[in-house]
Short mmCIF file of C-alpha atoms and ligand atoms in Angstrom, two decimals:
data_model
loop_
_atom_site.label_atom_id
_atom_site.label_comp_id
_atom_site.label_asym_id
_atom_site.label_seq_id
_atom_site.Cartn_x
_atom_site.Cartn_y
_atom_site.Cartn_z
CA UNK F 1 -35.08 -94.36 -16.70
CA UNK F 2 -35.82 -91.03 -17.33
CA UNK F 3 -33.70 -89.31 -14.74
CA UNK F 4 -31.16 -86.18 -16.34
CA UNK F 5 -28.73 -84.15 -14.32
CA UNK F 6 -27.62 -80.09 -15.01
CA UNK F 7 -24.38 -79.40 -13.05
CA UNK F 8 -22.01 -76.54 -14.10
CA UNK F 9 -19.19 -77.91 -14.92
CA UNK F 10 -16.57 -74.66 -14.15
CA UNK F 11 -17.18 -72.10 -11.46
CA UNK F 12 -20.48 -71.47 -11.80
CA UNK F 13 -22.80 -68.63 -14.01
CA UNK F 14 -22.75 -71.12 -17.22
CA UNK F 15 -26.53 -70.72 -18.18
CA UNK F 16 -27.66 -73.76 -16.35
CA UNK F 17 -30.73 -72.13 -15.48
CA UNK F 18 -31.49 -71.54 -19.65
CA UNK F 19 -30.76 -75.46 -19.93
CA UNK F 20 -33.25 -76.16 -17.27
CA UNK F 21 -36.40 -73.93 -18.38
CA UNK F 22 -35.15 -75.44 -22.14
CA UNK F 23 -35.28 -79.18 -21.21
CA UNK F 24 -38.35 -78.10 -18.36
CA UNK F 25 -40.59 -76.76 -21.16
CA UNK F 26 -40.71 -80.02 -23.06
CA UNK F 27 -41.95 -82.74 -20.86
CA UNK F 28 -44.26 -82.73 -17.82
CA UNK F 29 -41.51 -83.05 -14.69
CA UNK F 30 -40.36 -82.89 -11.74
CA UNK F 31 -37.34 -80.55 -11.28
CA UNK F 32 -35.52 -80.21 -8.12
CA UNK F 33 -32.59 -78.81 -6.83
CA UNK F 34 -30.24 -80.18 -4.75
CA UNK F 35 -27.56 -78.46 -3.50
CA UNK F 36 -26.69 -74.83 -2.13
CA UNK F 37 -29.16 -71.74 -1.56
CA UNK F 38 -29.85 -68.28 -2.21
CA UNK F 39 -26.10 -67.95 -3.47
CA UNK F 40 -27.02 -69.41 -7.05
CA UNK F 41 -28.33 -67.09 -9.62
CA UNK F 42 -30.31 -68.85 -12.50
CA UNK F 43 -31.05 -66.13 -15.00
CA UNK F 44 -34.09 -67.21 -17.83
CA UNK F 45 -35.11 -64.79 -20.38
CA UNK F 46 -38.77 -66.03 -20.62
CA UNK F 47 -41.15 -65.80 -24.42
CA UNK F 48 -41.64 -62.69 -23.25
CA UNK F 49 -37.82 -61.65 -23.37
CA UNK F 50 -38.67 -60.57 -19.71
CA UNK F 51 -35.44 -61.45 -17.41
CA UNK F 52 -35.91 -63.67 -14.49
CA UNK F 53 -33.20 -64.52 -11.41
CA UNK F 54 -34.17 -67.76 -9.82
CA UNK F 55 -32.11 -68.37 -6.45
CA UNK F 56 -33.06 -71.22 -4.30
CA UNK F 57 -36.40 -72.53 -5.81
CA UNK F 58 -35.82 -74.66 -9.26
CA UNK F 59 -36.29 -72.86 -12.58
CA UNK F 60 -39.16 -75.08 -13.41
CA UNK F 61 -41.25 -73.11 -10.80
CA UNK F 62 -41.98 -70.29 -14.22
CA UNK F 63 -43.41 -72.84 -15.94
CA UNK F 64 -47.05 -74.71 -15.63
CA UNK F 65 -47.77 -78.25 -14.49
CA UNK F 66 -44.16 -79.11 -13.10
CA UNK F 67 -43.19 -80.52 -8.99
CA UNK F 68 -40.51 -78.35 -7.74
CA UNK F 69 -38.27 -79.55 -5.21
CA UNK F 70 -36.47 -78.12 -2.66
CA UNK F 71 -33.75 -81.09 -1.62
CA UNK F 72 -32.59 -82.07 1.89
CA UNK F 73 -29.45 -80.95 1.48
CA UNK F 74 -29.87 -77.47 0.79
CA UNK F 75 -29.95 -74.30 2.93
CA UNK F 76 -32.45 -72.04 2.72
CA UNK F 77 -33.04 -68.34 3.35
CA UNK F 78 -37.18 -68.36 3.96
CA UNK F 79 -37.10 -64.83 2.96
CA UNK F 80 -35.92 -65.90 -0.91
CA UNK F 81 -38.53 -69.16 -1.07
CA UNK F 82 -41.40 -66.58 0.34
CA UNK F 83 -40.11 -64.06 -2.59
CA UNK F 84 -40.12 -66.87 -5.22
CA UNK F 85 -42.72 -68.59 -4.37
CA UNK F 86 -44.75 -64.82 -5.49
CA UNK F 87 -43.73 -66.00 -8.62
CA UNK F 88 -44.10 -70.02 -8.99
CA UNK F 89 -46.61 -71.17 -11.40
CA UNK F 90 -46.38 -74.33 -10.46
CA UNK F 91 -46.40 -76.49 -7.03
CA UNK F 92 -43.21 -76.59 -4.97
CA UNK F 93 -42.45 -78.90 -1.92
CA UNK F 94 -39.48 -78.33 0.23
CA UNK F 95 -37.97 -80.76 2.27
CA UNK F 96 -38.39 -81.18 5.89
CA UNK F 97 -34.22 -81.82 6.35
CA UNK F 98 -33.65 -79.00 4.11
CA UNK F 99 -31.43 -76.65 6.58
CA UNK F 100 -32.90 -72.85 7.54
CA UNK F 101 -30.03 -70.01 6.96
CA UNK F 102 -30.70 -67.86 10.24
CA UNK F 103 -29.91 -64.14 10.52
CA UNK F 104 -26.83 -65.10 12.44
CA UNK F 105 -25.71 -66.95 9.79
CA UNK F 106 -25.24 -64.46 7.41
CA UNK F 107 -23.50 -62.13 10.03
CA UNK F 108 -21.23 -65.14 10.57
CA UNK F 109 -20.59 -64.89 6.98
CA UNK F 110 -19.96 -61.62 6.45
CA UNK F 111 -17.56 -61.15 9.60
CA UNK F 112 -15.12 -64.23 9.06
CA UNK F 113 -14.66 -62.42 5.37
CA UNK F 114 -13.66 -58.93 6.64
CA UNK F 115 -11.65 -60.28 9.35
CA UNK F 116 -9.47 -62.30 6.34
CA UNK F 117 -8.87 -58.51 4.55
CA UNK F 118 -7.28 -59.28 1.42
CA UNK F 119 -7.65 -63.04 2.04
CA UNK F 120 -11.45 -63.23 1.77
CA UNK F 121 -12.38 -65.99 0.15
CA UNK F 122 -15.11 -63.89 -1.90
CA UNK F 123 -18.46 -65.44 -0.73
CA UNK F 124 -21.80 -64.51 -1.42
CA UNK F 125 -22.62 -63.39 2.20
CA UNK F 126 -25.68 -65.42 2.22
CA UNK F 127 -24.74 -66.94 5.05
CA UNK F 128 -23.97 -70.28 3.22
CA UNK F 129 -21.04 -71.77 5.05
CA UNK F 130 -22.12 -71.55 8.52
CA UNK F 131 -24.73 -72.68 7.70
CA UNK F 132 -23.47 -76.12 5.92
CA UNK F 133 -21.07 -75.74 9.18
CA UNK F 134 -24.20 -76.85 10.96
CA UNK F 135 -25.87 -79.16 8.97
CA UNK F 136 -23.20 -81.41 9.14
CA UNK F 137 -22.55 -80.60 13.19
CA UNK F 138 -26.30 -82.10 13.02
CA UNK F 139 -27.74 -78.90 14.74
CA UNK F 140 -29.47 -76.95 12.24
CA UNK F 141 -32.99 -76.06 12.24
CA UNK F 142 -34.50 -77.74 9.29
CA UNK F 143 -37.67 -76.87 7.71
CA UNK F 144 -39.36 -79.99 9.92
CA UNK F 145 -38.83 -77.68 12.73
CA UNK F 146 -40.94 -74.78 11.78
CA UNK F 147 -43.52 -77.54 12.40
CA UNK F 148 -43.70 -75.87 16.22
CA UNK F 149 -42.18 -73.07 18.77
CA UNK F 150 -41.36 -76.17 20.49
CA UNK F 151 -39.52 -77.75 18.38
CA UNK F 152 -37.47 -74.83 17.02
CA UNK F 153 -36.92 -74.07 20.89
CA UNK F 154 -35.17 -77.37 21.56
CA UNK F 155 -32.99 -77.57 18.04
CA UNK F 156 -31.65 -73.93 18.82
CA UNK F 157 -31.16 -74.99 22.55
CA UNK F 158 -29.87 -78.26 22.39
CA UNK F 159 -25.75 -77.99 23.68
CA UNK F 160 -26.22 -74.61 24.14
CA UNK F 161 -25.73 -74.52 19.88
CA UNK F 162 -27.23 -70.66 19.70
CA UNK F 163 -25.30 -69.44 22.98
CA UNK F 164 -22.43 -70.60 21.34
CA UNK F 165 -22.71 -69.04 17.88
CA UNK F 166 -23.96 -65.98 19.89
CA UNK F 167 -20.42 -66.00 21.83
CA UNK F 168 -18.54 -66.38 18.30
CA UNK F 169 -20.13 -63.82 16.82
CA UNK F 170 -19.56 -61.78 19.63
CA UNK F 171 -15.57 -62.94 19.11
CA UNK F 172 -16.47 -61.03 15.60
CA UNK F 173 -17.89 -57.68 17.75
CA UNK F 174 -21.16 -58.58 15.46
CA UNK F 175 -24.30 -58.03 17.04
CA UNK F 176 -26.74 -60.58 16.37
CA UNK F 177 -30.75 -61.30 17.34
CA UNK F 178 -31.39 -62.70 20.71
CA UNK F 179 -32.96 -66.94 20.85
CA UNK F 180 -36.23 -65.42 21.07
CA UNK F 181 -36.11 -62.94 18.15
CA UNK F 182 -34.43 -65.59 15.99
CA UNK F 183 -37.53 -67.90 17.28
CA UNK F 184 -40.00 -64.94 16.41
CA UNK F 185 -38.39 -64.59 13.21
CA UNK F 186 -38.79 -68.53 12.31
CA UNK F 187 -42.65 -68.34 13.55
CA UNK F 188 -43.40 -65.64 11.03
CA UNK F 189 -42.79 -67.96 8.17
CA UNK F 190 -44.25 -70.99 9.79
CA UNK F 191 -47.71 -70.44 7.93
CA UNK F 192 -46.21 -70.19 4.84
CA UNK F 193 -43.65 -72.72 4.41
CA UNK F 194 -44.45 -75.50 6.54
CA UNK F 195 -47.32 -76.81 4.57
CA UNK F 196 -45.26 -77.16 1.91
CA UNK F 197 -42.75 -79.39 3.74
CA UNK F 198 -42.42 -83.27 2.76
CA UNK F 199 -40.30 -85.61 2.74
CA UNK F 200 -39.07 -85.03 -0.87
CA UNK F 201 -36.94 -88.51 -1.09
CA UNK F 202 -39.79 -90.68 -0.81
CA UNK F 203 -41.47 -88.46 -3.57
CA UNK F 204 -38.52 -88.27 -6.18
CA UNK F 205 -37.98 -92.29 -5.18
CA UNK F 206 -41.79 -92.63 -6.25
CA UNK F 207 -41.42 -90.33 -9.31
CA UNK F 208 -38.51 -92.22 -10.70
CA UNK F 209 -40.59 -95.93 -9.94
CA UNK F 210 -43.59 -94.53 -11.92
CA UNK F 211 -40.76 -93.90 -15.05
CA UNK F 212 -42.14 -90.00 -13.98
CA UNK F 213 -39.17 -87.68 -15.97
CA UNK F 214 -37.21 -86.37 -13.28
CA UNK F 215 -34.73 -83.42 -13.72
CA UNK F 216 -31.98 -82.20 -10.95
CA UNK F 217 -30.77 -78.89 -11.76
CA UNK F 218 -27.35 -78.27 -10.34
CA UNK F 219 -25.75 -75.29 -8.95
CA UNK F 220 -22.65 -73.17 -8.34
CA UNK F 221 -20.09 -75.51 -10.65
CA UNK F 222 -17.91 -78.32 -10.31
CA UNK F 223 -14.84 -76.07 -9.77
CA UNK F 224 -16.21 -74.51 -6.96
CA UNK F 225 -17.18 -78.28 -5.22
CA UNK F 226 -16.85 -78.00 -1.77
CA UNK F 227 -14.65 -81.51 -2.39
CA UNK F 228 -13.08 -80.79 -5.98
CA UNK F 229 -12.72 -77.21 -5.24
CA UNK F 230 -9.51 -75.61 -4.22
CA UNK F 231 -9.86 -74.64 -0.38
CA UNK F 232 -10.52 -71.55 0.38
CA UNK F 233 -12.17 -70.69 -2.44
CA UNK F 234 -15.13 -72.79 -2.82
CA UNK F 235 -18.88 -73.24 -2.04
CA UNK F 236 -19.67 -75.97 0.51
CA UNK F 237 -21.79 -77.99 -0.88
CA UNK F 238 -21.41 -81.03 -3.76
CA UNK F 239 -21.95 -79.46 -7.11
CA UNK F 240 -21.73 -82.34 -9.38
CA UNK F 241 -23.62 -85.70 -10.13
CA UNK F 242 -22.06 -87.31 -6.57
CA UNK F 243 -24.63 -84.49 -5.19
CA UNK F 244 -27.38 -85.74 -6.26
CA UNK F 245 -26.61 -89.47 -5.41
CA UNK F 246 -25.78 -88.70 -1.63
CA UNK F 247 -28.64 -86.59 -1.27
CA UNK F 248 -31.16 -88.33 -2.86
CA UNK F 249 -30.01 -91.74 -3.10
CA UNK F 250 -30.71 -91.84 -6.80
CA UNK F 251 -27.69 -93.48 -8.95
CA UNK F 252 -28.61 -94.03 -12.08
CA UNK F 253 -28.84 -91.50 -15.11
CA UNK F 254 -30.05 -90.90 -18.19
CA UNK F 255 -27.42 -88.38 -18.65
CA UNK F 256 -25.46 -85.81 -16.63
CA UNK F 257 -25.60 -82.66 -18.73
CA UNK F 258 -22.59 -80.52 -18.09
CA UNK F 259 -23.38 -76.69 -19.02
CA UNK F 260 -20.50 -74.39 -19.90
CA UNK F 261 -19.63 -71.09 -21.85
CA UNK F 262 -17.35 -70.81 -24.48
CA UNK F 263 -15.09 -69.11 -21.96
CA UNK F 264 -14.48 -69.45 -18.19
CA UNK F 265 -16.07 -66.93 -15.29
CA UNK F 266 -15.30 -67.03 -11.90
CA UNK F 267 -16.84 -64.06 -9.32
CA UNK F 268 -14.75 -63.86 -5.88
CA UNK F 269 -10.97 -65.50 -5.08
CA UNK F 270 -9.09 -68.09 -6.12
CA UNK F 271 -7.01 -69.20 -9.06
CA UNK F 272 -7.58 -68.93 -12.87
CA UNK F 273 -5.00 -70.26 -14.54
CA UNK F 274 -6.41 -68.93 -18.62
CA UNK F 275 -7.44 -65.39 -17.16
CA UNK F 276 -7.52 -63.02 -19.91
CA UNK F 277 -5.40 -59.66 -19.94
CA UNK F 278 -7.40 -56.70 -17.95
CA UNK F 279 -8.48 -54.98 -21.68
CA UNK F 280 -9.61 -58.53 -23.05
CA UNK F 281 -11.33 -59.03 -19.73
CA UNK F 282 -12.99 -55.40 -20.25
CA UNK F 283 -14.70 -56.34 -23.05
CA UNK F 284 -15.64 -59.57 -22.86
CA UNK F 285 -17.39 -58.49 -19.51
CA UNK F 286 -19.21 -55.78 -21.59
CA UNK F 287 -20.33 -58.06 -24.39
CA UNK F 288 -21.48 -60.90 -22.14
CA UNK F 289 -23.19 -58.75 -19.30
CA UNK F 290 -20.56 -61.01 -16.98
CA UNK F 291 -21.33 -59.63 -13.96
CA UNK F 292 -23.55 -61.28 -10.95
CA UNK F 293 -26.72 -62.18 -10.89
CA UNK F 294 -27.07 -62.47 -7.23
CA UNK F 295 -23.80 -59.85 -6.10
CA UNK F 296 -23.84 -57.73 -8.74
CA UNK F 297 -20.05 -58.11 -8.68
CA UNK F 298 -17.74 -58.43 -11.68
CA UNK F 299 -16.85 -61.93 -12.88
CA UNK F 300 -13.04 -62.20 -14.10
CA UNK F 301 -13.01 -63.52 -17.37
CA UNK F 302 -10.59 -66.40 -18.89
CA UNK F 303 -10.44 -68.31 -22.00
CA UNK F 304 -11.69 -71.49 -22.43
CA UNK F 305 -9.30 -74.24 -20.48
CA UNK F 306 -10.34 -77.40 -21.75
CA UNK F 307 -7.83 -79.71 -19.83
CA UNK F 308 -9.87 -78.13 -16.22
CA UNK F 309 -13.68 -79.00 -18.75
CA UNK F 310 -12.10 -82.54 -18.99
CA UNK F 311 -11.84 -83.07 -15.36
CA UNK F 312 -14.87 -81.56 -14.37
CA UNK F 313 -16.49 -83.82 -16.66
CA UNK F 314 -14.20 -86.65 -15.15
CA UNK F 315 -14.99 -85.98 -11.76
CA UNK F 316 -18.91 -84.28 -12.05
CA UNK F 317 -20.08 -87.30 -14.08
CA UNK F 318 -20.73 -85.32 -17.01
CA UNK F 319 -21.76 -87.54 -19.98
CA UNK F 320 -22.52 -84.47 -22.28
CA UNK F 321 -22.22 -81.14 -23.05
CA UNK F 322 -24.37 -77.78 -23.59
CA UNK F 323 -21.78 -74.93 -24.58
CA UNK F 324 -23.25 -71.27 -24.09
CA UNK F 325 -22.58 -68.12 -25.25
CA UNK F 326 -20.78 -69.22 -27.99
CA UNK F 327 -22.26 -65.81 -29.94
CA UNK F 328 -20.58 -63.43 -27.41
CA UNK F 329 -17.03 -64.86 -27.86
CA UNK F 330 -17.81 -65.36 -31.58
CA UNK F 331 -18.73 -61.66 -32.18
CA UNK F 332 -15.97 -60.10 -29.26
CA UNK F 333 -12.82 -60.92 -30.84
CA UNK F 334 -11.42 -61.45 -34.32
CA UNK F 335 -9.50 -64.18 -32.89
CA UNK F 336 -10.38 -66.05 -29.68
CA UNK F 337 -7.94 -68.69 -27.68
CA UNK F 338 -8.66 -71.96 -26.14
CA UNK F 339 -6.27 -73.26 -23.58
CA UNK F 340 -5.74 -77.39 -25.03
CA UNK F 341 -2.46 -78.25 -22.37
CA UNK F 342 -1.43 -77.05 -19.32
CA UNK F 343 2.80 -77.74 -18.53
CA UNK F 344 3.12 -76.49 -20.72
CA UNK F 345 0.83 -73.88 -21.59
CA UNK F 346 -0.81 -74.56 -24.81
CA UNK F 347 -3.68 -72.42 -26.63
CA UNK F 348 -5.09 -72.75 -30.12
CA UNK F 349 -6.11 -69.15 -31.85
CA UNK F 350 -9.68 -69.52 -33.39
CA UNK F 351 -10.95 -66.98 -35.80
CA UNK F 352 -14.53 -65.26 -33.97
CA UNK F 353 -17.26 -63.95 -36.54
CA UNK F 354 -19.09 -60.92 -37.06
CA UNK F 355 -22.67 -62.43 -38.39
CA UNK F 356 -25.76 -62.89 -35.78
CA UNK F 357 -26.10 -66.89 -34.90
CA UNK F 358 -28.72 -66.56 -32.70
CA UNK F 359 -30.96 -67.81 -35.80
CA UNK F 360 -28.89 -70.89 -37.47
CA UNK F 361 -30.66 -73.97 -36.73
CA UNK F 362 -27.90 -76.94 -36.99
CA UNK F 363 -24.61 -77.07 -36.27
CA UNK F 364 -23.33 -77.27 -39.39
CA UNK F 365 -24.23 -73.90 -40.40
CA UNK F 366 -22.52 -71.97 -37.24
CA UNK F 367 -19.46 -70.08 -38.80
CA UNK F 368 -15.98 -71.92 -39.29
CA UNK F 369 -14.93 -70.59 -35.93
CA UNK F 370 -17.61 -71.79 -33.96
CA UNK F 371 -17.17 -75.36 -35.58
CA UNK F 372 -13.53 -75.23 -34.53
CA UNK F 373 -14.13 -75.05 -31.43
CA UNK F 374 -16.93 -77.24 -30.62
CA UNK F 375 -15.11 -80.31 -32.53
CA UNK F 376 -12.27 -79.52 -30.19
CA UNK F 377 -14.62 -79.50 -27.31
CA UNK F 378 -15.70 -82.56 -28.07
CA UNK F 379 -11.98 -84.11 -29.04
CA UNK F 380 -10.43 -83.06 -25.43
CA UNK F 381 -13.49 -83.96 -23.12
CA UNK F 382 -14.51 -87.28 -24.49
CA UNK F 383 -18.07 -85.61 -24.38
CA UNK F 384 -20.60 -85.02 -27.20
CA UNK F 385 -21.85 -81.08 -27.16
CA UNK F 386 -25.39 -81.86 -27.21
CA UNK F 387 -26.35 -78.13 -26.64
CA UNK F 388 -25.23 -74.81 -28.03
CA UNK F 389 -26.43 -71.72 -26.86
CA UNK F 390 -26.57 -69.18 -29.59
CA UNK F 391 -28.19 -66.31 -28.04
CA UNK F 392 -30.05 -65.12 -25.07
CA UNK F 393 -33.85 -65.96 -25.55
CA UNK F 394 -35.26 -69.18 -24.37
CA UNK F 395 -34.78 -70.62 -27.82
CA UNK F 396 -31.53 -69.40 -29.06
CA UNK F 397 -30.46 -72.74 -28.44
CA UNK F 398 -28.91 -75.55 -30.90
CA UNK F 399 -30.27 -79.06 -29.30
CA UNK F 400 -28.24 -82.24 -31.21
CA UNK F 401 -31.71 -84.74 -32.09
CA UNK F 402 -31.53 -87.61 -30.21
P1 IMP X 1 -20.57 -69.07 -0.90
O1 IMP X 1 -21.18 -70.16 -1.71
O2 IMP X 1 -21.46 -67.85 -0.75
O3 IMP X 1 -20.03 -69.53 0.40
O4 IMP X 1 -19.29 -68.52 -1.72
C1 IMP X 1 -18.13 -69.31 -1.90
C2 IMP X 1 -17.55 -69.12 -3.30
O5 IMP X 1 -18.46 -69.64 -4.27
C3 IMP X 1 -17.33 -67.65 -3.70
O6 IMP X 1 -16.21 -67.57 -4.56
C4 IMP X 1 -18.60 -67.32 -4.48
O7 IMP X 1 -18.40 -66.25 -5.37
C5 IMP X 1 -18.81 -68.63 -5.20
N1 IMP X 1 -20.21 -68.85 -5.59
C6 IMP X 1 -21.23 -69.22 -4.79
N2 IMP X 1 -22.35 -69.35 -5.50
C7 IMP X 1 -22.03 -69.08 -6.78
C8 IMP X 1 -22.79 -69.09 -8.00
O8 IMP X 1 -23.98 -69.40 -8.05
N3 IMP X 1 -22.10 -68.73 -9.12
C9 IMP X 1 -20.77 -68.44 -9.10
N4 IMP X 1 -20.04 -68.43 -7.99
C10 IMP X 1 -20.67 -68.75 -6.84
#
């Protein structure tokens, strides 16, 4: 069965986006995400070289003749889809469960972070958590609502749910839109999102019956789970394979590609156990453009920790690998580290290169370096790299043959 799986398999910002427009441009498909919202970032380079950030819709939308799907367990800012959709070339259908991020939301967001000072967890501001907060209270709007001022009245009425988040925000001293503004606000999108809405289960169900090639594109990154993540510093949604299964119902794979760079990023709190020293982190920031796509913040930088790749893999359902950016390490340092034990701390030193590999077709002819280190990829994940990303440009990309 032709079903695949892209999940980041550290804290997010490992290319998945490139692996998705790579593996979307070959085969007619349906690509649809399935977890999160306008917090990812997906950046694609298109033949062009033209840079593209995809948030909430799935990358495939910048291609022709794909389905894009919006999942039921996402939450979605209608201002983003209405901005991407500007841009789709091909159709997208959002789900009618999918959950609506409201203004309040995002003011919800942004006060529980200052009011933690120095203890903010880092998120996005996108109003993300509170939202998820409702989904699973089972009182969100969801895009099935916008189907009527009716209905949107009685979801946002129902046990006095917006009074409430009104009188919490007010807790906060934030100032938020009134029921009917937050109403008016839903109605202006209702023409251009509801007749998009479906329900998008029955349609992947159908797609994967009719052998149709079905990819989910993952995102945010296993160490950032909301359930393998370490609290407070995580999304709130499932970023792995177990996402896709308990929000689809769909169980069985053709493979679960895990994406990752050839060193770690994380953007906001929490630990990272192989950060690099501040003037390593300098310029490995520089060389790799490692700030974010959708913040514009700086992502801390930390070599490669291939015990935490192992159980990401473990616990994601990885079966295989794509390893990006393997030029910018390569070409950064004379001599890179990879963390291969934690307790204790263990790191191999791995000479980098100076040559250009965005053009070397096989693996074999990447520089000694490079070889090191995907061999020991492969050695301490148990996972074939089946990918290795060589270069910015759609096609900088090394794909094993099947
Ligand atoms: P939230 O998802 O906005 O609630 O943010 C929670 C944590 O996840 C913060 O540390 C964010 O920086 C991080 N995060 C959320 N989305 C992404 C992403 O797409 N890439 C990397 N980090 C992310």
């Amino acid at each position: 069965m032709p079903v695949q799986v892209v999940v980041g398999a550290q804290w997010g910002d490992e290319g998945k986006g490139k692996t998705v427009d790579s593996l979307a441009s070959k085969e007619r498909m349906m690509v649809v995400r399935y977890n999160g919202g306008g917090n990812a970032g997906h950046t694609i380079h298109d033949d062009y070289g033209q840079k593209h950030v995809v948030r909430l819709l799935p990358c495939g939308i910048l291609h022709h003749g794909k389905t894009n799907i919006v999942g039921p367990y996402m939450v979605c800012d209608p201002d983003v889809i209405v901005a991407e959709l500007k841009i789709a070339k091909s159709d997208v259908f959002l789900d009618h469960r999918a959950a609506i991020v409201l203004p309040m939301h995002k003011l919800l967001d942004g006060a529980r972070e200052a009011s933690c000072g120095d203890g903010a967890i880092g998120t996005t501001k996108r109003g993300i958590g509170p939202c998820y907060e409702d989904l699973v209270a089972r009182r969100a709007v969801r895009l099935g609502h916008l189907r009527s001022e009716d209905d949107l009245k009685a979801v946002l009425t129902k046990g006095r749910y917006y009074q409430e988040r009104l009188s919490t925000l007010r807790f906060h001293k934030a100032k938020a839109p009134s029921l009917d503004q937050t109403i008016a606000w839903l109605m202006s999108f209702r023409d251009a999102l509801y007749p998009l809405v479906r329900d998008t289960v029955e349609m992947v169900h159908e797609a994967v019956r009719r052998d149709q090639h079905v990819l989910f594109e993952g995102a945010q990154g296993i160490e950032i789970d909301v359930n393998f993540g370490e609290q407070p510093y995580q999304t709130s949604s499932p970023c792995g394979a177990g996402g896709v299964a308990m929000s689809f119902g769909v169980f069985n794979f053709k493979r679960v590609i895990g994406v990752a760079k050839a060193y770690g990023t994380r953007v906001g709190g929490g630990e990272l156990p192989t950060a690099m020293s501040t003037k390593e982190d300098k310029r490995l920031r520089e060389a790799g453009s490692e700030v974010g796509a959708t913040t514009g913040r700086n992502r801390r930088c930390a070599w490669l920790d291939l015990p935490r790749l192992k159980r990401a893999c473990d616990v994601g359902g990885v079966t295989e690998l794509v390893i990006n950016k393997l030029d910018v390490l390569g070409k950064t340092f004379p001599e890179f580290r990879v963390c291969v034990g934690h307790a204790p701390e263990e790191y191999v030193s791995i000479a980098g290169w100076k040559q250009e590999i965005s053009s070397i077709p096989m693996r074999e002819r990447l520089p000694t370096g490079a070889r090191i280190l995907l061999d020991l990829v492969e050695s301490q994940t148990g996972r074939p790299v089946v990918g290795i990303g060589t270069g910015p440009r759609r096609q900088d990309v090394i794909w094993k043959r099947d």
